[in-house]
Coordinates of C-alpha atoms in Angstrom, one line a residue:
Chain A
M1396 CA 74.1 82.8 146.0
P1397 CA 76.5 84.2 148.7
E1398 CA 75.6 87.3 150.6
A1399 CA 77.5 90.5 149.8
P1400 CA 80.3 90.4 152.5
P1401 CA 80.5 93.7 154.5
G1402 CA 83.1 95.9 152.8
G1403 CA 83.1 93.3 149.9
L1404 CA 84.1 95.9 147.3
D1405 CA 86.7 97.7 149.4
R1406 CA 89.5 95.9 147.6
I1407 CA 88.3 96.9 144.1
A1408 CA 90.9 99.5 143.0
L1409 CA 88.5 101.3 140.6
L1410 CA 86.0 102.0 143.4
R1411 CA 88.6 103.4 145.9
P1412 CA 87.7 107.0 145.2
L1413 CA 84.1 106.3 146.4
T1414 CA 83.1 106.6 150.1
A1415 CA 82.5 103.4 152.1
E1416 CA 78.8 104.2 151.9
Q1417 CA 78.8 104.6 148.1
R1418 CA 80.7 101.3 147.7
L1419 CA 78.1 99.6 149.9
A1420 CA 75.4 100.9 147.7
V1421 CA 77.2 99.5 144.6
A1422 CA 77.7 96.1 146.5
R1423 CA 73.9 95.9 147.1
Q1424 CA 73.3 96.2 143.3
C1425 CA 75.6 93.3 142.6
R1426 CA 74.9 89.6 142.2
W1427 CA 77.5 87.7 144.1
R1428 CA 78.7 84.2 143.1
R1429 CA 81.6 81.9 143.8
F1430 CA 83.2 79.9 140.9
A1431 CA 85.2 76.6 140.8
P1432 CA 88.5 76.4 138.9
D1433 CA 87.9 76.4 135.1
E1434 CA 84.3 77.4 135.6
Q1435 CA 83.2 80.2 133.1
L1436 CA 82.1 83.5 134.7
I1437 CA 81.6 85.1 131.3
D1438 CA 80.6 83.1 128.2
H1439 CA 81.8 84.5 124.9
W1440 CA 78.5 83.5 123.2
A1441 CA 76.1 84.4 126.0
D1442 CA 73.9 87.5 125.8
T1443 CA 75.2 89.1 129.0
R1444 CA 76.5 92.7 129.6
D1445 CA 77.4 93.0 133.2
V1446 CA 80.8 93.9 134.6
A1447 CA 82.5 91.4 136.9
F1448 CA 84.5 92.7 139.9
I1449 CA 87.1 90.1 141.0
V1450 CA 86.7 90.2 144.8
D1451 CA 88.7 87.1 145.5
G1452 CA 90.8 84.8 143.2
R1453 CA 92.1 85.2 139.7
V1454 CA 90.5 84.8 136.3
R1455 CA 91.7 84.3 132.7
V1456 CA 90.4 85.9 129.5
V1457 CA 90.4 83.3 126.7
S1458 CA 89.0 82.7 123.2
H1459 CA 88.8 79.6 121.1
S1460 CA 89.3 79.2 117.4
A1461 CA 87.0 77.0 115.2
G1462 CA 89.7 74.4 115.3
G1463 CA 89.6 74.5 119.2
R1464 CA 92.9 76.3 119.6
E1465 CA 92.9 78.4 122.9
V1466 CA 94.2 81.9 122.7
S1467 CA 94.6 83.6 126.0
F1468 CA 94.6 87.3 126.5
S1469 CA 95.3 88.2 130.1
D1470 CA 95.1 87.0 133.6
I1471 CA 93.2 89.4 135.9
E1472 CA 93.9 89.6 139.6
S1473 CA 91.6 90.1 142.6
G1474 CA 90.9 93.8 143.1
E1475 CA 90.4 94.3 139.3
L1476 CA 87.4 93.9 137.0
V1477 CA 86.6 92.2 133.7
G1478 CA 83.8 92.4 131.1
E1479 CA 83.8 96.2 131.1
M1480 CA 83.7 96.5 127.3
S1481 CA 80.2 95.0 126.8
A1482 CA 79.0 96.8 130.0
L1483 CA 80.1 100.1 128.4
D1484 CA 79.3 99.7 124.7
G1485 CA 76.4 97.1 124.9
R1486 CA 78.0 95.0 122.2
P1487 CA 78.5 91.2 122.5
R1488 CA 81.3 89.6 124.6
S1489 CA 84.7 89.6 122.8
A1490 CA 86.0 86.6 124.8
S1491 CA 85.2 84.2 127.6
V1492 CA 86.5 84.5 131.2
V1493 CA 87.2 81.5 133.4
A1494 CA 88.1 81.3 137.1
L1495 CA 91.6 80.0 137.8
G1496 CA 91.6 79.1 141.6
E1497 CA 89.3 77.6 144.2
G1498 CA 86.3 79.7 145.3
T1499 CA 86.8 82.7 143.1
L1500 CA 84.4 85.3 144.3
I1501 CA 82.8 87.6 141.7
A1502 CA 80.4 90.5 142.1
F1503 CA 78.4 91.1 138.9
L1504 CA 77.1 94.7 138.4
P1505 CA 74.6 95.1 135.5
A1506 CA 75.6 97.4 132.6
R1507 CA 73.2 100.2 133.4
P1508 CA 74.3 101.0 137.0
F1509 CA 77.9 100.5 135.9
Q1510 CA 77.5 103.2 133.2
Q1511 CA 75.7 105.5 135.7
L1512 CA 78.5 105.0 138.2
V1513 CA 81.3 105.9 135.7
A1514 CA 79.3 108.8 134.3
A1515 CA 78.8 110.2 137.9
H1516 CA 82.4 110.1 138.9
P1517 CA 85.0 111.7 136.6
E1518 CA 87.8 110.0 138.5
L1519 CA 86.3 106.6 137.8
A1520 CA 85.8 107.5 134.1
M1521 CA 89.5 108.5 133.9
A1522 CA 90.6 105.3 135.6
M1523 CA 88.5 103.3 133.1
M1524 CA 90.1 105.2 130.2
L1525 CA 93.6 104.4 131.6
R1526 CA 92.7 100.8 132.0
L1527 CA 91.4 100.6 128.4
C1528 CA 94.6 102.3 127.1
D1529 CA 96.7 99.8 129.0
K1530 CA 94.9 96.9 127.5
L1531 CA 95.1 98.5 124.0
R1532 CA 98.9 99.0 124.4
S1533 CA 99.3 95.3 125.3
A1534 CA 97.1 94.2 122.3
T1535 CA 99.2 96.5 120.0
D1536 CA 102.5 94.9 121.3
R1537 CA 101.0 91.5 120.7
I1538 CA 99.9 92.3 117.2
M1539 CA 103.5 93.6 116.5
E1540 CA 105.0 90.4 117.9
L1541 CA 102.6 88.1 116.0
S1542 CA 103.3 90.1 112.8
T1543 CA 107.0 90.4 113.0
L1544 CA 108.5 87.7 115.3
G1545 CA 108.6 83.9 114.8
A1546 CA 107.2 81.6 117.5
N1547 CA 110.7 81.1 119.1
N1548 CA 111.2 84.8 119.7
R1549 CA 107.7 85.3 120.9
I1550 CA 108.4 82.7 123.6
H1551 CA 111.7 84.5 124.5
A1552 CA 109.7 87.8 124.8
E1553 CA 107.1 86.1 127.0
L1554 CA 109.8 84.6 129.3
L1555 CA 111.3 88.1 129.6
R1556 CA 108.0 89.5 130.6
L1557 CA 107.6 86.8 133.3
A1558 CA 111.2 87.3 134.5
K1559 CA 110.6 91.0 134.9
R1560 CA 107.6 90.3 137.1
G1561 CA 109.6 87.7 139.0
T1562 CA 112.2 88.0 141.8
R1563 CA 115.5 89.5 140.7
R1564 CA 118.9 88.2 142.0
G1565 CA 121.6 90.0 140.2
T1566 CA 121.5 88.9 136.6
S1567 CA 119.1 86.1 137.5
A1568 CA 115.3 86.1 137.8
I1569 CA 113.1 83.6 139.6
I1570 CA 109.8 82.8 138.0
A1571 CA 107.5 80.9 140.5
P1572 CA 105.4 79.0 140.2
I1573 CA 106.7 77.3 137.1
P1574 CA 104.6 78.4 134.2
V1575 CA 102.6 75.7 132.4
H1576 CA 103.8 75.1 128.8
S1577 CA 100.2 75.2 127.5
D1578 CA 99.6 78.6 129.2
I1579 CA 102.7 80.1 127.5
A1580 CA 101.6 78.6 124.2
A1581 CA 98.1 80.1 124.5
R1582 CA 99.6 83.5 125.4
V1583 CA 101.9 83.8 122.5
S1584 CA 99.8 81.8 120.0
T1585 CA 102.0 78.7 119.4
T1586 CA 101.9 75.0 120.3
R1587 CA 102.8 73.4 123.6
E1588 CA 105.5 71.4 121.7
T1589 CA 107.2 74.5 120.4
V1590 CA 107.3 75.9 124.0
A1591 CA 108.8 72.7 125.3
R1592 CA 111.5 72.7 122.6
V1593 CA 112.4 76.4 123.1
L1594 CA 112.7 76.1 126.9
S1595 CA 114.8 73.0 126.5
D1596 CA 117.1 74.8 124.0
L1597 CA 117.5 77.7 126.5
T1598 CA 118.2 75.3 129.3
R1599 CA 120.9 73.5 127.2
D1600 CA 122.4 77.0 126.5
G1601 CA 122.6 77.9 130.2
V1602 CA 120.1 80.7 129.9
L1603 CA 117.4 78.9 131.8
E1604 CA 117.3 76.4 134.8
R1605 CA 114.4 74.4 135.8
R1606 CA 114.2 73.8 139.6
S1607 CA 111.5 71.8 141.4
D1608 CA 109.5 74.9 142.4
A1609 CA 110.6 77.6 140.0
L1610 CA 112.0 78.4 136.6
V1611 CA 115.2 80.4 136.9
V1612 CA 116.4 82.8 134.1
R1613 CA 120.1 82.5 134.9
D1614 CA 121.3 85.0 132.3
L1615 CA 118.8 87.8 132.0
P1616 CA 121.1 90.0 129.8
R1617 CA 121.4 87.2 127.3
L1618 CA 117.6 86.6 127.2
E1619 CA 117.2 90.4 126.7
L1620 CA 119.7 90.3 123.8
L1621 CA 117.8 87.5 122.1
V1622 CA 114.6 89.6 122.2
E1623 CA 116.2 92.9 121.3
D1624 CA 118.2 91.4 118.4
V1625 CA 115.1 90.7 116.4
R1626 CA 112.8 93.4 117.8
G1627 CA 115.2 96.2 117.3
G1628 CA 114.5 97.6 120.7
T1629 CA 115.0 101.3 121.3
Chain B
M752 CA 101.5 127.6 110.9
P753 CA 97.9 128.0 109.5
E754 CA 95.4 130.1 111.5
A755 CA 92.6 128.2 113.3
P756 CA 89.8 128.4 110.7
P757 CA 86.5 129.7 112.2
G758 CA 84.5 126.7 113.3
G759 CA 87.5 124.6 112.6
L760 CA 86.7 121.9 115.2
D761 CA 82.9 121.8 114.4
R762 CA 83.4 118.6 112.4
I763 CA 85.2 116.7 115.2
A764 CA 82.6 114.2 116.3
L765 CA 83.9 113.9 119.9
L766 CA 83.5 117.7 120.5
R767 CA 79.9 117.8 119.2
P768 CA 78.3 117.9 122.7
L769 CA 80.2 121.2 123.4
T770 CA 78.7 124.6 122.6
A771 CA 80.2 126.5 119.6
E772 CA 81.8 128.8 122.2
Q773 CA 83.4 125.9 124.1
R774 CA 84.7 124.5 120.8
L775 CA 86.2 127.8 119.9
A776 CA 88.0 127.9 123.2
V777 CA 89.5 124.5 122.5
A778 CA 90.5 125.5 118.9
R779 CA 92.4 128.4 120.4
Q780 CA 94.5 126.0 122.6
C781 CA 95.4 124.0 119.5
R782 CA 98.5 124.2 117.3
W783 CA 97.3 124.0 113.7
R784 CA 99.4 122.4 110.9
R785 CA 99.0 121.0 107.4
F786 CA 100.8 117.8 106.3
A787 CA 101.9 116.5 102.9
P788 CA 101.2 112.9 101.9
D789 CA 103.4 110.4 103.8
E790 CA 104.5 113.1 106.2
Q791 CA 104.5 112.0 109.9
L792 CA 102.2 113.8 112.2
I793 CA 103.1 111.6 115.1
D794 CA 106.5 110.0 115.4
H795 CA 106.6 106.6 117.3
W796 CA 109.9 107.6 118.9
A797 CA 109.3 111.3 119.6
D798 CA 108.6 112.5 123.1
T799 CA 105.2 114.1 122.4
R800 CA 101.9 113.6 124.2
D801 CA 99.3 115.8 122.4
V802 CA 96.1 114.5 120.8
A803 CA 95.6 115.2 117.0
F804 CA 92.2 116.2 115.7
I805 CA 91.9 115.2 112.0
V806 CA 90.2 118.4 110.7
D807 CA 90.7 117.6 107.0
G808 CA 92.1 114.6 105.3
R809 CA 92.9 111.0 106.4
V810 CA 95.8 109.5 108.4
R811 CA 97.2 106.0 108.9
V812 CA 98.5 104.5 112.1
V813 CA 101.6 102.4 111.4
S814 CA 104.5 100.7 113.1
H815 CA 107.7 99.2 111.8
S816 CA 109.6 96.1 112.9
A817 CA 113.4 96.0 113.3
G818 CA 113.5 94.3 109.9
G819 CA 111.6 97.3 108.4
R820 CA 108.3 95.5 107.9
E821 CA 105.4 97.9 108.1
V822 CA 102.4 96.8 110.2
S823 CA 99.4 99.1 109.8
F824 CA 96.7 99.4 112.4
S825 CA 94.0 101.6 111.1
D826 CA 93.1 104.5 108.8
I827 CA 91.4 107.4 110.6
E828 CA 89.1 109.7 108.8
S829 CA 88.5 113.5 109.1
G830 CA 86.3 114.3 112.1
E831 CA 88.1 111.8 114.3
L832 CA 91.2 112.0 116.4
V833 CA 94.4 110.1 117.0
G834 CA 97.1 110.0 119.6
E835 CA 94.6 109.9 122.5
M836 CA 96.4 107.1 124.4
S837 CA 99.6 109.1 125.2
A838 CA 97.5 112.2 125.8
L839 CA 95.5 110.3 128.4
D840 CA 98.1 108.1 130.1
G841 CA 101.3 110.1 129.5
R842 CA 103.2 107.0 128.3
P843 CA 105.2 106.9 125.0
R844 CA 103.6 106.7 121.6
S845 CA 102.6 103.2 120.6
A846 CA 102.9 103.8 116.9
S847 CA 103.5 106.5 114.2
V848 CA 100.8 108.3 112.3
V849 CA 101.3 109.5 108.7
A850 CA 99.1 111.7 106.5
L851 CA 97.5 110.0 103.5
G852 CA 96.3 112.8 101.2
E853 CA 97.2 116.3 100.2
G854 CA 97.0 119.1 102.7
T855 CA 95.9 117.1 105.7
L856 CA 94.9 119.6 108.4
I857 CA 95.6 118.7 112.0
A858 CA 94.8 120.5 115.2
F859 CA 97.1 119.4 118.0
L860 CA 95.8 119.8 121.6
P861 CA 98.3 119.3 124.4
A862 CA 97.7 116.4 126.8
R863 CA 96.8 118.6 129.8
P864 CA 93.9 120.6 128.3
F865 CA 92.7 117.4 126.6
Q866 CA 92.6 115.6 130.0
Q867 CA 90.8 118.6 131.6
L868 CA 88.3 118.7 128.7
V869 CA 87.4 115.0 129.1
A870 CA 87.3 115.2 132.9
A871 CA 84.9 118.2 132.7
H872 CA 82.4 116.6 130.3
P873 CA 81.1 113.2 131.2
E874 CA 79.6 112.7 127.7
L875 CA 83.1 113.2 126.2
A876 CA 84.6 110.8 128.7
M877 CA 81.9 108.2 127.7
A878 CA 82.6 108.8 124.0
M879 CA 86.3 108.3 124.6
M880 CA 85.6 105.0 126.5
L881 CA 83.5 103.8 123.6
R882 CA 86.2 104.7 121.1
L883 CA 88.8 102.8 123.1
C884 CA 86.5 99.8 123.4
D885 CA 86.0 99.9 119.6
K886 CA 89.8 99.9 119.0
L887 CA 90.3 97.1 121.6
R888 CA 87.7 95.0 119.9
S889 CA 89.4 95.4 116.5
A890 CA 92.8 94.6 118.1
T891 CA 91.3 91.4 119.8
D892 CA 89.9 90.3 116.4
R893 CA 93.2 90.8 114.8
I894 CA 95.1 88.8 117.5
M895 CA 92.6 86.0 117.0
E896 CA 93.1 86.1 113.2
L897 CA 96.9 86.2 113.5
S898 CA 96.8 83.4 116.1
T899 CA 94.5 81.0 114.3
L900 CA 94.3 81.8 110.5
G901 CA 96.9 81.4 107.8
A902 CA 97.9 84.4 105.7
N903 CA 95.5 83.3 102.8
N904 CA 92.5 83.3 105.1
R905 CA 93.5 86.6 106.7
I906 CA 93.5 88.1 103.2
H907 CA 90.0 86.6 102.6
A908 CA 88.8 88.1 105.9
E909 CA 90.2 91.6 105.0
L910 CA 88.6 91.5 101.5
L911 CA 85.3 90.6 103.2
R912 CA 85.7 93.7 105.5
L913 CA 86.4 95.9 102.5
A914 CA 83.5 94.4 100.6
K915 CA 81.1 95.0 103.4
R916 CA 82.1 98.7 103.5
G917 CA 81.8 98.9 99.7
T918 CA 78.8 99.2 97.4
R919 CA 76.5 96.2 97.3
R920 CA 74.9 94.9 94.0
G921 CA 73.0 91.7 94.8
T922 CA 75.6 89.1 95.6
S923 CA 78.4 91.4 94.4
A924 CA 80.2 94.2 96.1
I925 CA 82.3 97.0 94.6
I926 CA 85.5 98.0 96.3
A927 CA 86.7 101.4 95.0
P928 CA 89.3 102.7 94.7
I929 CA 91.3 99.4 94.1
P930 CA 93.2 98.7 97.3
V931 CA 97.0 98.7 97.0
H932 CA 98.5 95.2 97.6
S933 CA 101.1 96.5 100.1
D934 CA 98.3 98.2 102.1
I935 CA 96.4 94.9 102.4
A936 CA 99.7 93.2 103.3
A937 CA 100.5 95.7 106.1
R938 CA 97.0 95.4 107.5
V939 CA 97.0 91.6 107.8
S940 CA 100.7 91.1 108.4
T941 CA 101.8 89.3 105.3
T942 CA 103.9 90.0 102.2
R943 CA 102.8 91.9 99.1
E944 CA 103.6 88.8 97.0
T945 CA 101.2 86.6 99.1
V946 CA 98.4 89.2 98.6
A947 CA 99.1 89.2 94.8
R948 CA 98.9 85.4 94.7
V949 CA 95.7 85.1 96.7
L950 CA 93.9 87.8 94.7
S951 CA 95.0 86.1 91.5
D952 CA 93.7 82.8 92.8
L953 CA 90.3 84.3 93.7
T954 CA 90.1 86.0 90.2
R955 CA 90.8 82.6 88.5
D956 CA 88.1 81.0 90.7
G957 CA 85.5 83.7 89.7
V958 CA 85.2 85.2 93.2
L959 CA 86.9 88.4 92.3
E960 CA 87.1 90.6 89.2
R961 CA 89.6 93.4 88.7
R962 CA 88.2 96.4 86.7
S963 CA 90.1 99.5 85.7
D964 CA 88.7 101.6 88.6
A965 CA 87.5 99.0 91.1
L966 CA 87.9 95.6 92.6
V967 CA 84.6 93.6 92.4
V968 CA 83.8 90.7 94.7
R969 CA 81.5 88.8 92.3
D970 CA 80.5 86.1 94.7
L971 CA 80.1 87.5 98.2
P972 CA 78.5 84.4 99.7
R973 CA 81.4 82.2 98.5
L974 CA 84.0 84.7 100.0
E975 CA 82.0 84.6 103.2
L976 CA 82.1 80.8 103.2
L977 CA 85.9 80.8 102.7
V978 CA 86.2 83.0 105.9
E979 CA 83.5 81.2 108.0
D980 CA 84.8 77.8 107.1
V981 CA 88.1 78.3 109.0
R982 CA 86.9 80.8 111.6
G983 CA 83.9 78.8 112.8
G984 CA 81.8 82.0 112.8
T985 CA 78.4 82.3 114.5

């Protein structure tokens, strides 16, 4: 088990309102561990309740159907946390969490001290509420997409989200690194084959261009139109 | 506009930790209004941010696709609240809310005093976090169902949820009043026609019986099996 690095929790956004001393006290209550790529830090079916601070690296929240289909919920960056629901409400895990990169460093804080921490600092409680609202809004959007859009349009909508987070160049947007087809499939609940087909259609139509190191949306307004047309926009 | 009834907010579960005096102070900051059935109390596209306490009656959270398809999220009972996300994070409404019965009485508290109230009482903050966790867990379950189950099995899963909330009689469960087909369709994101077909199949197979005043699940273990078989369960 790695030692708590000095100032190890300084990069965790939630804990920023605390003093350095208070953060150190929290760090000492944590169990620290590094994870290899694809290693599970939270197991959907395990009886654990601690919250995981992502000190270094990135993690992915995933769930699997009986048939083995992977549904992915969100990728969580270093500086954030995951597993807060079970830590707060004491109920079983709602999904698994796996490490994405090399040497992902996690600080696990047990449920009890996490609850006490949040109860003692109203600004942390408010930050947790905003975080839960944000996740609930994403989930609501996804339910709407799954309920009203076909797989093709859900892929268009996901590409648009990636493009908006990418680098803009006029009416183009650069998505780098190139997203893996199976990742897109797991995020919008479709098959890898459907993702491959839709991306190839968009490339043929000049909306998309695949470079060696990036996926380029060449015609952002047209992609937006494809999504707005079915969604109704506002 | 109706007057704030004395003790009007006493039945709101969230506010129970407050003293009667504190609740009265909150009640005085509210705008009180009664709604007719199907009348909107929160409009998805309106620029409002207040939280709505359901003092009397029931409400339904719904959203509509561009094509006019209704997706319903949850029904909220008297004593609870709705609209808390926009009140907390200041972002636009994620859905609309309509009254279900006659004379639904709502107390609207503006975002600012709601935030101050939650910030001043750690037990209210914790209750809000648990509430958001609960909604997020339901949303996660629904995303899994939409991603991995066909419409038939989503209807089976919804019937099982209704049965578990109904009256148990050995291996039977009584669901009363009879749920409306279009309500089930909006909750599991399918068409009314599919709901009618699946219920009629279940009736033919002896799993379900339609009485004049109730829907009876006659063989709960078999319905459970239908759901577990595809879901994998645990």
